[in-house]
Amino acid sequence: MVYINVDENRSYKRYFFENDINGRYLIAAELTNDVNLQADYAMVRFSLESPYWMNNGNYYVLGTFNNYTTSTANQMTYDFDLQMYTCDIYLKQGFYNYLYGFVENGTDLIDFEQAEGNYFEAVNDYSLFCYLRDNMRFSDRLIGYKTFSSFQR
């Protein structure tokens, strides 16, 4: 079991820039020739500090490593003794960006603001797709594509 640092709820904190890989993950291992074959797997414990249990929904560990989808595999459980949510996920050795998302009972909407906050200063990557609707062929054609970051140097 790999225990990473306990994460604090950041919804009430000021924005703090952290240089990261913008929500992605990277499989990596040292002293190997082929990380795809030689990187190890480990059970990783994610922990989110919370003085109270949310009985109207569930927290999930989300990122590109699981396509931001909620499932029992990444659903967190509340530990009343430790006053925190925990979740164990089997991951390949590497670097992972992740978020904690909250889903209220009876909905599919993921609320990141509950644990992560909402900051206009955050750096985001965007993809812009431009399509042309071709009524003669009954199809849409991609005619332009651009990726850019909200971070301006």
mmCIF file with all atom_site columns, C-alpha atoms in Angstrom:
data_model
loop_
_atom_site.group_PDB
_atom_site.id
_atom_site.type_symbol
_atom_site.label_atom_id
_atom_site.label_alt_id
_atom_site.label_comp_id
_atom_site.label_asym_id
_atom_site.label_entity_id
_atom_site.label_seq_id
_atom_site.pdbx_PDB_ins_code
_atom_site.Cartn_x
_atom_site.Cartn_y
_atom_site.Cartn_z
_atom_site.occupancy
_atom_site.B_iso_or_equiv
_atom_site.pdbx_formal_charge
_atom_site.auth_seq_id
_atom_site.auth_comp_id
_atom_site.auth_asym_id
_atom_site.auth_atom_id
_atom_site.pdbx_PDB_model_num
ATOM 1   C CA . MET A 1 1   ? 0.000   0.000  0.000   1.00 0.00 ? 1   MET A CA 1
ATOM 2   C CA . VAL A 1 2   ? 1.263   3.465  -0.943  1.00 0.00 ? 2   VAL A CA 1
ATOM 3   C CA . TYR A 1 3   ? 0.054   6.250  1.356   1.00 0.00 ? 3   TYR A CA 1
ATOM 4   C CA . ILE A 1 4   ? 0.159   9.705  -0.179  1.00 0.00 ? 4   ILE A CA 1
ATOM 5   C CA . ASN A 1 5   ? -0.240  12.891 1.869   1.00 0.00 ? 5   ASN A CA 1
ATOM 6   C CA . VAL A 1 6   ? -3.671  13.627 3.277   1.00 0.00 ? 6   VAL A CA 1
ATOM 7   C CA . ASP A 1 7   ? -5.321  16.314 1.135   1.00 0.00 ? 7   ASP A CA 1
ATOM 8   C CA . GLU A 1 8   ? -7.088  19.288 2.675   1.00 0.00 ? 8   GLU A CA 1
ATOM 9   C CA . ASN A 1 9   ? -10.385 20.664 1.453   1.00 0.00 ? 9   ASN A CA 1
ATOM 10  C CA . ARG A 1 10  ? -9.308  23.627 -0.706  1.00 0.00 ? 10  ARG A CA 1
ATOM 11  C CA . SER A 1 11  ? -12.723 25.190 -1.292  1.00 0.00 ? 11  SER A CA 1
ATOM 12  C CA . TYR A 1 12  ? -12.172 27.922 1.311   1.00 0.00 ? 12  TYR A CA 1
ATOM 13  C CA . LYS A 1 13  ? -8.503  28.578 0.608   1.00 0.00 ? 13  LYS A CA 1
ATOM 14  C CA . ARG A 1 14  ? -6.922  31.181 -1.647  1.00 0.00 ? 14  ARG A CA 1
ATOM 15  C CA . TYR A 1 15  ? -5.742  30.040 -5.061  1.00 0.00 ? 15  TYR A CA 1
ATOM 16  C CA . PHE A 1 16  ? -2.219  28.637 -5.096  1.00 0.00 ? 16  PHE A CA 1
ATOM 17  C CA . PHE A 1 17  ? -0.454  27.946 -8.405  1.00 0.00 ? 17  PHE A CA 1
ATOM 18  C CA . GLU A 1 18  ? 1.086   24.501 -8.631  1.00 0.00 ? 18  GLU A CA 1
ATOM 19  C CA . ASN A 1 19  ? 3.061   23.506 -11.690 1.00 0.00 ? 19  ASN A CA 1
ATOM 20  C CA . ASP A 1 20  ? 1.415   20.280 -12.810 1.00 0.00 ? 20  ASP A CA 1
ATOM 21  C CA . ILE A 1 21  ? 0.575   18.313 -15.943 1.00 0.00 ? 21  ILE A CA 1
ATOM 22  C CA . ASN A 1 22  ? -2.905  19.853 -16.366 1.00 0.00 ? 22  ASN A CA 1
ATOM 23  C CA . GLY A 1 23  ? -5.016  16.928 -15.254 1.00 0.00 ? 23  GLY A CA 1
ATOM 24  C CA . ARG A 1 24  ? -3.069  14.291 -17.121 1.00 0.00 ? 24  ARG A CA 1
ATOM 25  C CA . TYR A 1 25  ? -1.040  11.331 -15.955 1.00 0.00 ? 25  TYR A CA 1
ATOM 26  C CA . LEU A 1 26  ? 2.355   10.014 -16.997 1.00 0.00 ? 26  LEU A CA 1
ATOM 27  C CA . ILE A 1 27  ? 3.527   6.430  -16.552 1.00 0.00 ? 27  ILE A CA 1
ATOM 28  C CA . ALA A 1 28  ? 7.150   6.622  -15.399 1.00 0.00 ? 28  ALA A CA 1
ATOM 29  C CA . ALA A 1 29  ? 9.769   4.504  -13.670 1.00 0.00 ? 29  ALA A CA 1
ATOM 30  C CA . GLU A 1 30  ? 13.485  4.911  -13.133 1.00 0.00 ? 30  GLU A CA 1
ATOM 31  C CA . LEU A 1 31  ? 16.136  2.386  -14.190 1.00 0.00 ? 31  LEU A CA 1
ATOM 32  C CA . THR A 1 32  ? 13.952  0.688  -16.801 1.00 0.00 ? 32  THR A CA 1
ATOM 33  C CA . ASN A 1 33  ? 14.182  0.303  -20.544 1.00 0.00 ? 33  ASN A CA 1
ATOM 34  C CA . ASP A 1 34  ? 10.437  0.106  -21.198 1.00 0.00 ? 34  ASP A CA 1
ATOM 35  C CA . VAL A 1 35  ? 8.117   1.796  -18.679 1.00 0.00 ? 35  VAL A CA 1
ATOM 36  C CA . ASN A 1 36  ? 5.049   0.244  -20.327 1.00 0.00 ? 36  ASN A CA 1
ATOM 37  C CA . LEU A 1 37  ? 6.303   -3.225 -19.427 1.00 0.00 ? 37  LEU A CA 1
ATOM 38  C CA . GLN A 1 38  ? 8.511   -2.629 -16.393 1.00 0.00 ? 38  GLN A CA 1
ATOM 39  C CA . ALA A 1 39  ? 6.677   -0.017 -14.297 1.00 0.00 ? 39  ALA A CA 1
ATOM 40  C CA . ASP A 1 40  ? 5.095   -1.591 -11.225 1.00 0.00 ? 40  ASP A CA 1
ATOM 41  C CA . TYR A 1 41  ? 1.525   -1.413 -9.971  1.00 0.00 ? 41  TYR A CA 1
ATOM 42  C CA . ALA A 1 42  ? 0.590   -0.470 -6.423  1.00 0.00 ? 42  ALA A CA 1
ATOM 43  C CA . MET A 1 43  ? -2.504  0.116  -4.331  1.00 0.00 ? 43  MET A CA 1
ATOM 44  C CA . VAL A 1 44  ? -2.594  3.851  -3.575  1.00 0.00 ? 44  VAL A CA 1
ATOM 45  C CA . ARG A 1 45  ? -4.526  5.335  -0.630  1.00 0.00 ? 45  ARG A CA 1
ATOM 46  C CA . PHE A 1 46  ? -6.137  8.719  -1.347  1.00 0.00 ? 46  PHE A CA 1
ATOM 47  C CA . SER A 1 47  ? -7.285  10.676 1.717   1.00 0.00 ? 47  SER A CA 1
ATOM 48  C CA . LEU A 1 48  ? -9.387  13.835 1.917   1.00 0.00 ? 48  LEU A CA 1
ATOM 49  C CA . GLU A 1 49  ? -9.638  15.575 5.279   1.00 0.00 ? 49  GLU A CA 1
ATOM 50  C CA . SER A 1 50  ? -13.241 16.293 6.261   1.00 0.00 ? 50  SER A CA 1
ATOM 51  C CA . PRO A 1 51  ? -14.532 17.031 9.767   1.00 0.00 ? 51  PRO A CA 1
ATOM 52  C CA . TYR A 1 52  ? -18.006 15.846 8.794   1.00 0.00 ? 52  TYR A CA 1
ATOM 53  C CA . TRP A 1 53  ? -19.656 13.131 6.725   1.00 0.00 ? 53  TRP A CA 1
ATOM 54  C CA . MET A 1 54  ? -21.745 14.212 3.727   1.00 0.00 ? 54  MET A CA 1
ATOM 55  C CA . ASN A 1 55  ? -24.873 12.050 3.840   1.00 0.00 ? 55  ASN A CA 1
ATOM 56  C CA . ASN A 1 56  ? -26.402 13.548 0.681   1.00 0.00 ? 56  ASN A CA 1
ATOM 57  C CA . GLY A 1 57  ? -23.863 12.134 -1.785  1.00 0.00 ? 57  GLY A CA 1
ATOM 58  C CA . ASN A 1 58  ? -20.388 10.692 -2.354  1.00 0.00 ? 58  ASN A CA 1
ATOM 59  C CA . TYR A 1 59  ? -16.871 11.908 -3.048  1.00 0.00 ? 59  TYR A CA 1
ATOM 60  C CA . TYR A 1 60  ? -14.837 10.383 -5.899  1.00 0.00 ? 60  TYR A CA 1
ATOM 61  C CA . VAL A 1 61  ? -11.170 10.474 -6.937  1.00 0.00 ? 61  VAL A CA 1
ATOM 62  C CA . LEU A 1 62  ? -11.170 11.677 -10.559 1.00 0.00 ? 62  LEU A CA 1
ATOM 63  C CA . GLY A 1 63  ? -8.683  12.424 -13.337 1.00 0.00 ? 63  GLY A CA 1
ATOM 64  C CA . THR A 1 64  ? -7.718  11.451 -16.863 1.00 0.00 ? 64  THR A CA 1
ATOM 65  C CA . PHE A 1 65  ? -6.489  8.111  -15.487 1.00 0.00 ? 65  PHE A CA 1
ATOM 66  C CA . ASN A 1 66  ? -10.166 7.117  -15.083 1.00 0.00 ? 66  ASN A CA 1
ATOM 67  C CA . ASN A 1 67  ? -11.664 9.508  -17.678 1.00 0.00 ? 67  ASN A CA 1
ATOM 68  C CA . TYR A 1 68  ? -13.350 11.505 -14.913 1.00 0.00 ? 68  TYR A CA 1
ATOM 69  C CA . THR A 1 69  ? -15.978 8.775  -14.540 1.00 0.00 ? 69  THR A CA 1
ATOM 70  C CA . THR A 1 70  ? -17.531 7.851  -11.228 1.00 0.00 ? 70  THR A CA 1
ATOM 71  C CA . SER A 1 71  ? -17.676 4.211  -10.155 1.00 0.00 ? 71  SER A CA 1
ATOM 72  C CA . THR A 1 72  ? -17.402 2.093  -7.038  1.00 0.00 ? 72  THR A CA 1
ATOM 73  C CA . ALA A 1 73  ? -13.676 1.703  -7.834  1.00 0.00 ? 73  ALA A CA 1
ATOM 74  C CA . ASN A 1 74  ? -12.994 5.400  -7.172  1.00 0.00 ? 74  ASN A CA 1
ATOM 75  C CA . GLN A 1 75  ? -15.760 6.156  -4.651  1.00 0.00 ? 75  GLN A CA 1
ATOM 76  C CA . MET A 1 76  ? -14.459 7.360  -1.298  1.00 0.00 ? 76  MET A CA 1
ATOM 77  C CA . THR A 1 77  ? -15.693 6.094  2.073   1.00 0.00 ? 77  THR A CA 1
ATOM 78  C CA . TYR A 1 78  ? -15.837 8.133  5.252   1.00 0.00 ? 78  TYR A CA 1
ATOM 79  C CA . ASP A 1 79  ? -13.760 7.086  8.266   1.00 0.00 ? 79  ASP A CA 1
ATOM 80  C CA . PHE A 1 80  ? -15.472 8.550  11.343  1.00 0.00 ? 80  PHE A CA 1
ATOM 81  C CA . ASP A 1 81  ? -12.461 7.892  13.598  1.00 0.00 ? 81  ASP A CA 1
ATOM 82  C CA . LEU A 1 82  ? -9.970  9.676  11.331  1.00 0.00 ? 82  LEU A CA 1
ATOM 83  C CA . GLN A 1 83  ? -12.491 12.280 10.120  1.00 0.00 ? 83  GLN A CA 1
ATOM 84  C CA . MET A 1 84  ? -11.546 11.830 6.491   1.00 0.00 ? 84  MET A CA 1
ATOM 85  C CA . TYR A 1 85  ? -12.648 10.229 3.253   1.00 0.00 ? 85  TYR A CA 1
ATOM 86  C CA . THR A 1 86  ? -10.406 7.484  1.856   1.00 0.00 ? 86  THR A CA 1
ATOM 87  C CA . CYS A 1 87  ? -10.203 5.451  -1.334  1.00 0.00 ? 87  CYS A CA 1
ATOM 88  C CA . ASP A 1 88  ? -7.745  2.767  -2.463  1.00 0.00 ? 88  ASP A CA 1
ATOM 89  C CA . ILE A 1 89  ? -7.010  2.633  -6.209  1.00 0.00 ? 89  ILE A CA 1
ATOM 90  C CA . TYR A 1 90  ? -4.693  0.260  -8.064  1.00 0.00 ? 90  TYR A CA 1
ATOM 91  C CA . LEU A 1 91  ? -2.368  2.443  -10.209 1.00 0.00 ? 91  LEU A CA 1
ATOM 92  C CA . LYS A 1 92  ? 0.697   1.998  -12.366 1.00 0.00 ? 92  LYS A CA 1
ATOM 93  C CA . GLN A 1 93  ? 3.897   3.739  -11.253 1.00 0.00 ? 93  GLN A CA 1
ATOM 94  C CA . GLY A 1 94  ? 4.026   7.334  -12.484 1.00 0.00 ? 94  GLY A CA 1
ATOM 95  C CA . PHE A 1 95  ? 2.727   10.887 -12.005 1.00 0.00 ? 95  PHE A CA 1
ATOM 96  C CA . TYR A 1 96  ? -1.005  11.509 -11.636 1.00 0.00 ? 96  TYR A CA 1
ATOM 97  C CA . ASN A 1 97  ? -3.025  14.710 -11.399 1.00 0.00 ? 97  ASN A CA 1
ATOM 98  C CA . TYR A 1 98  ? -6.336  14.107 -9.672  1.00 0.00 ? 98  TYR A CA 1
ATOM 99  C CA . LEU A 1 99  ? -9.289  15.960 -8.192  1.00 0.00 ? 99  LEU A CA 1
ATOM 100 C CA . TYR A 1 100 ? -11.954 15.201 -5.652  1.00 0.00 ? 100 TYR A CA 1
ATOM 101 C CA . GLY A 1 101 ? -15.474 15.470 -7.031  1.00 0.00 ? 101 GLY A CA 1
ATOM 102 C CA . PHE A 1 102 ? -18.751 15.297 -5.135  1.00 0.00 ? 102 PHE A CA 1
ATOM 103 C CA . VAL A 1 103 ? -21.901 13.766 -6.632  1.00 0.00 ? 103 VAL A CA 1
ATOM 104 C CA . GLU A 1 104 ? -25.210 14.367 -4.881  1.00 0.00 ? 104 GLU A CA 1
ATOM 105 C CA . ASN A 1 105 ? -27.582 11.433 -4.508  1.00 0.00 ? 105 ASN A CA 1
ATOM 106 C CA . GLY A 1 106 ? -29.958 11.146 -7.470  1.00 0.00 ? 106 GLY A CA 1
ATOM 107 C CA . THR A 1 107 ? -27.770 13.136 -9.894  1.00 0.00 ? 107 THR A CA 1
ATOM 108 C CA . ASP A 1 108 ? -24.866 12.477 -12.250 1.00 0.00 ? 108 ASP A CA 1
ATOM 109 C CA . LEU A 1 109 ? -23.437 16.001 -11.974 1.00 0.00 ? 109 LEU A CA 1
ATOM 110 C CA . ILE A 1 110 ? -19.889 16.118 -10.574 1.00 0.00 ? 110 ILE A CA 1
ATOM 111 C CA . ASP A 1 111 ? -19.245 19.106 -8.304  1.00 0.00 ? 111 ASP A CA 1
ATOM 112 C CA . PHE A 1 112 ? -15.516 19.856 -8.034  1.00 0.00 ? 112 PHE A CA 1
ATOM 113 C CA . GLU A 1 113 ? -16.099 23.110 -6.176  1.00 0.00 ? 113 GLU A CA 1
ATOM 114 C CA . GLN A 1 114 ? -17.147 21.284 -2.986  1.00 0.00 ? 114 GLN A CA 1
ATOM 115 C CA . ALA A 1 115 ? -13.573 20.073 -2.242  1.00 0.00 ? 115 ALA A CA 1
ATOM 116 C CA . GLU A 1 116 ? -11.365 21.876 -4.764  1.00 0.00 ? 116 GLU A CA 1
ATOM 117 C CA . GLY A 1 117 ? -12.824 25.385 -4.918  1.00 0.00 ? 117 GLY A CA 1
ATOM 118 C CA . ASN A 1 118 ? -13.401 27.489 -8.025  1.00 0.00 ? 118 ASN A CA 1
ATOM 119 C CA . TYR A 1 119 ? -10.669 29.908 -9.121  1.00 0.00 ? 119 TYR A CA 1
ATOM 120 C CA . PHE A 1 120 ? -10.526 32.102 -12.218 1.00 0.00 ? 120 PHE A CA 1
ATOM 121 C CA . GLU A 1 121 ? -6.706  32.119 -11.988 1.00 0.00 ? 121 GLU A CA 1
ATOM 122 C CA . ALA A 1 122 ? -6.455  28.371 -12.638 1.00 0.00 ? 122 ALA A CA 1
ATOM 123 C CA . VAL A 1 123 ? -4.518  27.308 -15.735 1.00 0.00 ? 123 VAL A CA 1
ATOM 124 C CA . ASN A 1 124 ? -6.586  25.288 -18.205 1.00 0.00 ? 124 ASN A CA 1
ATOM 125 C CA . ASP A 1 125 ? -5.974  23.695 -21.592 1.00 0.00 ? 125 ASP A CA 1
ATOM 126 C CA . TYR A 1 126 ? -8.632  24.145 -24.257 1.00 0.00 ? 126 TYR A CA 1
ATOM 127 C CA . SER A 1 127 ? -9.343  22.497 -27.606 1.00 0.00 ? 127 SER A CA 1
ATOM 128 C CA . LEU A 1 128 ? -11.359 24.358 -30.232 1.00 0.00 ? 128 LEU A CA 1
ATOM 129 C CA . PHE A 1 129 ? -12.972 22.404 -33.076 1.00 0.00 ? 129 PHE A CA 1
ATOM 130 C CA . CYS A 1 130 ? -14.538 24.087 -36.116 1.00 0.00 ? 130 CYS A CA 1
ATOM 131 C CA . TYR A 1 131 ? -17.011 22.037 -38.168 1.00 0.00 ? 131 TYR A CA 1
ATOM 132 C CA . LEU A 1 132 ? -18.745 22.625 -41.489 1.00 0.00 ? 132 LEU A CA 1
ATOM 133 C CA . ARG A 1 133 ? -22.202 21.133 -41.897 1.00 0.00 ? 133 ARG A CA 1
ATOM 134 C CA . ASP A 1 134 ? -22.401 19.613 -45.390 1.00 0.00 ? 134 ASP A CA 1
ATOM 135 C CA . ASN A 1 135 ? -26.125 19.317 -46.166 1.00 0.00 ? 135 ASN A CA 1
ATOM 136 C CA . MET A 1 136 ? -25.456 17.572 -49.482 1.00 0.00 ? 136 MET A CA 1
ATOM 137 C CA . ARG A 1 137 ? -23.590 14.708 -47.797 1.00 0.00 ? 137 ARG A CA 1
ATOM 138 C CA . PHE A 1 138 ? -25.616 14.780 -44.561 1.00 0.00 ? 138 PHE A CA 1
ATOM 139 C CA . SER A 1 139 ? -22.465 15.047 -42.491 1.00 0.00 ? 139 SER A CA 1
ATOM 140 C CA . ASP A 1 140 ? -20.297 17.416 -40.508 1.00 0.00 ? 140 ASP A CA 1
ATOM 141 C CA . ARG A 1 141 ? -16.660 17.923 -41.522 1.00 0.00 ? 141 ARG A CA 1
ATOM 142 C CA . LEU A 1 142 ? -13.858 19.065 -39.259 1.00 0.00 ? 142 LEU A CA 1
ATOM 143 C CA . ILE A 1 143 ? -12.243 22.050 -41.001 1.00 0.00 ? 143 ILE A CA 1
ATOM 144 C CA . GLY A 1 144 ? -10.170 23.515 -38.177 1.00 0.00 ? 144 GLY A CA 1
ATOM 145 C CA . TYR A 1 145 ? -8.594  22.587 -34.873 1.00 0.00 ? 145 TYR A CA 1
ATOM 146 C CA . LYS A 1 146 ? -6.651  24.608 -32.303 1.00 0.00 ? 146 LYS A CA 1
ATOM 147 C CA . THR A 1 147 ? -5.381  23.901 -28.795 1.00 0.00 ? 147 THR A CA 1
ATOM 148 C CA . PHE A 1 148 ? -4.340  26.617 -26.390 1.00 0.00 ? 148 PHE A CA 1
ATOM 149 C CA . SER A 1 149 ? -3.753  27.312 -22.716 1.00 0.00 ? 149 SER A CA 1
ATOM 150 C CA . SER A 1 150 ? -5.291  29.984 -20.521 1.00 0.00 ? 150 SER A CA 1
ATOM 151 C CA . PHE A 1 151 ? -1.799  30.648 -19.157 1.00 0.00 ? 151 PHE A CA 1
ATOM 152 C CA . GLN A 1 152 ? -0.220  33.620 -20.904 1.00 0.00 ? 152 GLN A CA 1
ATOM 153 C CA . ARG A 1 153 ? 3.531   34.120 -20.540 1.00 0.00 ? 153 ARG A CA 1
#
